[in-house]
Structures are given as structure tokens and as C-alpha cells.
Amino acid sequence: MERIPILKFGDILLVTIQVDFHDRIALALQEDLTEKIVNLSAKGVLIDISALEMVDSFMGRVLGNIAKTSRLLDCYAVLVGMQPAIAITITELGVTLTGIHTALTAEAGIDLLNDMIKSKSNGKVHAKRQVAKWR
Amino acid sequence: MTSETVVALSKLISEFKAEILSEWIDHQLKDPARSQSVPEASIRTNSAEFIKLFEVAAAKGNLVDISKPEWEEVQHMLSELSATRAVQGSTPTDTAKFIFSLKQPLFNRLNTAHGQTTSEAAKSVWELSLLLDKLGLHTTEAFQRTRESVIRRQQKEMMEMSTPVIKIWEGVLAVPLIGTLDSARTQIVMEALLQKIVDTGSKIAILDITGVPTVDTQTAQHLMKTVAATRLMGAECIISGIRPQIAQTIVHLGIDINDIVTKATMADAIKEALYRGGWVFERQLDSASISR
Amino acid sequence: MAIKSQEERAISAEEDIILVRNSVKRVTALLNFSLVNQTKIISAASELARNTLEHGKGGRAIIQLVNDPDRVGIRLTFEDHGPGIADINRALEDGFTTTRGMGLGLGGARRLMDEFVIESKENDGTTVSVTKWIEKS
């Protein structure tokens, strides 16, 4: 079955979603990522969705679940490159993506991950950034 | 309507169209209440065109139902005419009169036409009158549609004009919101803001609501949506310009804004944004470069 | 309102959701919807197609290009012969779900489109029809 590749850069796992993916591929990604976080003891996951044309509530749920599972495994998930049209649409749709961190670009996302990983290892309290809880 | 009446009518129209036309134009030009916004030349060309299309349509044998395809061209011509005149500043009455004023020349013809009994003529007049009434109403409807689309376009333009997104510092955008924040407006603001975030790589957006007259549950929800969408893009919002009454309203309405950074004034918001960006400002009192 | 063109797609497997999305995308691009509105329409189609598949046990999508005197639009109709919806008002609430979505399908699709009509009878299937318009300029 077709799978989305997961690349490893140091402590960080990198996923670029290029295709309009099937539900099954999304679920497989969720599984693969969870396994790799544990096996490679990754501290951060960067998910680049800049090539995606739409995100519906199912994909929103998968992305949210990835963030939650990562958090349980002591790993941060950052979603980068969301298109403005998608941000507007999923906000209207009501997808909240609670708990997932976001950044504008892959570069900014890696900076954010490194900051979070570093501030945690220093034992400092860091400001947690949360996405939208509007109702 | 009997088919003989229809045939007689359409024959009459094609036979006397020159006379009808000139009488009609004359009638329109002599109307003391004629609107000056329509020049004589266009009255002449419009009338000639209408008679031509009307003749063709009438010859198809249906003088009752103008929604049928044979009347499509006439309808189209009238819609265009209404639209043009609406833009030129005519009233719907003026435009409807264009059609109604055709009644008299047509009826004059009918009365003088040969071979018709009085009752036949009366019937023809009645049928023709009905038909022209329908066409006249069509112009009014088309006129209204044009007006409405003009209004809609202006509303949209106004909305776009009143929502600038300004880059005020490296990585900082400001959106001064002025006027009521309804859902259409929110869409425009969101689109403009998110696009500008991408274009400038900004991390903070200040939404200033000093110019928003009232904040109700709806408005607050629109603001929340904007904040949420901004966060999805990887940027943060600061809402500023919260006047005392508005702060009270928000509390009174029980709107949850725990998650949102708010500042009383735009100046405070800018200070906060720059601070977060790592900027430190120092005032040099001995500098004389800026006079007071 | 006149229907200018029509396309039909069966929804019986997960892949069909993507095919419906692609068809919808073509029509929205053809009508020159703004990028945001295109995204909204495609997302609504995706939500409703998934509902048809998962709740309705499959059905079909009808994608129509519709026309009014002063506007054009896209109408999407999703039909299934599944178990139907007992309480439509509740199904429209956010968070209501019988399957694995976020429960935002119906309510979300309604918010994304201009018009929303739903008909459903218990044990007799569901038909949802949504429309989005674009003004002629």
C-alpha cells in the first residue's frame, strides 16, 4: 500500500504530505509516525501540508490525533505551511486542531521545534502555544 | 387568443411597422415628462431595434407567454436596455414607459385596420395590451436587478476599501477594523490578513477594533474565527482597541476570550508585538534630531 | 433556475470520495470561484461524500452547474438509501457523530455553502443538497 514517507533529521521527524491522500493513507501515517517516534526516540515531528489543497474534518481529526499521540510520547508536533484558504475553511467547518502547534514555513517550524525541545531539556517552563479553542 | 387574431396582429405589425415606429418615436420624444438622461438618438435606435425583434417574435404565433424561447431575444434586448438606462440614471418608470408608449401607436393602427369588426378589434387591443404590460413589467424587473447588482458591487467595494492590512514592522501586521463586523466582512478581512501573513512572513497580527461600534456575540465569534484561522497559519493575534463599554459587553455576554491576547490600545499592542519579536527600544533624550 | 450541466458519481468506496472532490474541483474552477470558495466547496463535498459512504452505506453524488438570471452556481446533491436520520436537528449539531469523523459533516457543510436542504426518513435514506452561488459581474 502507498505510504507517506517519514524522514529523520536528528531528533526531528519530517513528513511532507504531497498528495491528496486517502483516508487509509492518513490512518497509516498516524500509525507509522507513532511507531517511529518510539523507535527512534524522536523529540519533534514536523508535518508540512503546504501542497495540500484541502483538509476536511476527517483529516483534521487525523492531524489532531497525531498531535495528541505525539504529546503522550513526549514529542512535539508542528504543522507547517497551511494555505490561507484551508485555514479559513477548516475554521468555518469547526475543526479546532486543539493542541497542535503551527508555523508558517518549514524553517519556522524547525526553529519552533528546536526551541521547544531545548527549553524542555533546560528544565525551563516554556510558553505553550495552542491553536484555537473558539466556539 | 384565436390564431386568426394572432395572424392578423402579426400581419398588421409587419405591414405598418414603419408608421408604427415613427409614431412611437414621436410619442416618446413629445412626452413632457421625458427623462433627459436618455438621448434622442438612443430612443430612435432602441425603438427601431425593439420593433424589429418584436415583429419576428410576434410572427411565431405566440402572443401570450413571453417566457417561451421565441421571446428570448426581445427579453434580452429589454434587459440590456433597462441595465443601460439604470446606469444612466433613468427611473424604472421611464424605462417601463418605453414599452407602454407603444400601446397608442399600435392601437391606432388596429382601429384603422381594415376587415375587422369592432369586437375583434377590441379583443386584439386587449390581448396586445396584456402582452405589452408583461414586457413593461419585464423591464421593471430587469431594472431592479441591475440596481441591486450595482448596490451589491458597491457594498463589496466599500468592504474591501475599509479593510487594509498594514505591515507596521518586520513580522508585525496591523488591521484597523472600522464599521460593523458581519460574516461577509469577516471573510474579506480573514482572506486579506492570511494572505498578507504568507506574503510578509509575519508572526503577529494586531486586530484593532477601535472603529467597531458594538460587539455582540456574533461579532465576537467572527473575531474568534479570525484569531483561530491566524493561529492555524502559525501566527498570533493581538486584539486591541477594546473600549470600556465593549469590555463590559464581552464580560456580560459571557464570551470566553481567555485564550486571546487583548490590549486596551493599539500602542500597547504594538509594544507587546515588538517585545515578543525581541525588539528593545530606548529613547535618547539628548538627541535633538527631532524637534518638539 | 436552470441546470446547465450535470455529472453523476457513484459513492461506494473510499476512493470515490477523492473522485467526487476532483469533479467538484473542476466545476468550481470552471465557474471562477475564488480560491477560498473553491476550497470551501471541495471541503463541503468531501464531508458530504464521506457521510454518504459511512452513514448512508454508499449512494451517489450529483454535481450540477446551475444558472439564474444574475448568478451562476454549483449544486451538489448526495443521495443514499441507508438508515436515514432520525433526528435531523441533532445531526446538524457540531460534535454529533455516528462514525469516525469529527461530527462536523452536516453542520460544517451547511456553514461552508450558501444553501442547504436535507431530507431524510428513517430506514429510507437521506438526500442532502447544497448550493453555492457566484454573482455575474
Coordinates of C-alpha atoms in Angstrom, one line a residue, chain B residues 53 56-58 60-62 64-77 135:
Chain B
L53 CA -37.3 41.9 -32.7
V56 CA -40.0 38.5 -35.5
A57 CA -41.3 37.2 -32.2
A58 CA -44.9 38.0 -32.9
K60 CA -44.0 33.0 -34.4
G61 CA -47.7 32.9 -33.3
N62 CA -47.4 33.2 -29.5
V64 CA -49.3 35.2 -24.6
D65 CA -46.4 33.6 -22.9
I66 CA -43.3 35.7 -23.1
S67 CA -41.2 33.2 -21.2
K68 CA -41.1 31.0 -24.3
P69 CA -37.9 30.8 -26.5
E70 CA -39.4 32.9 -29.3
W71 CA -39.5 35.9 -27.0
E72 CA -36.0 35.4 -25.6
E73 CA -34.3 37.9 -27.9
V74 CA -36.9 40.6 -27.1
Q75 CA -36.5 39.9 -23.3
H76 CA -32.7 40.0 -23.7
M77 CA -32.9 43.3 -25.5
L135 CA -43.0 43.3 -21.4

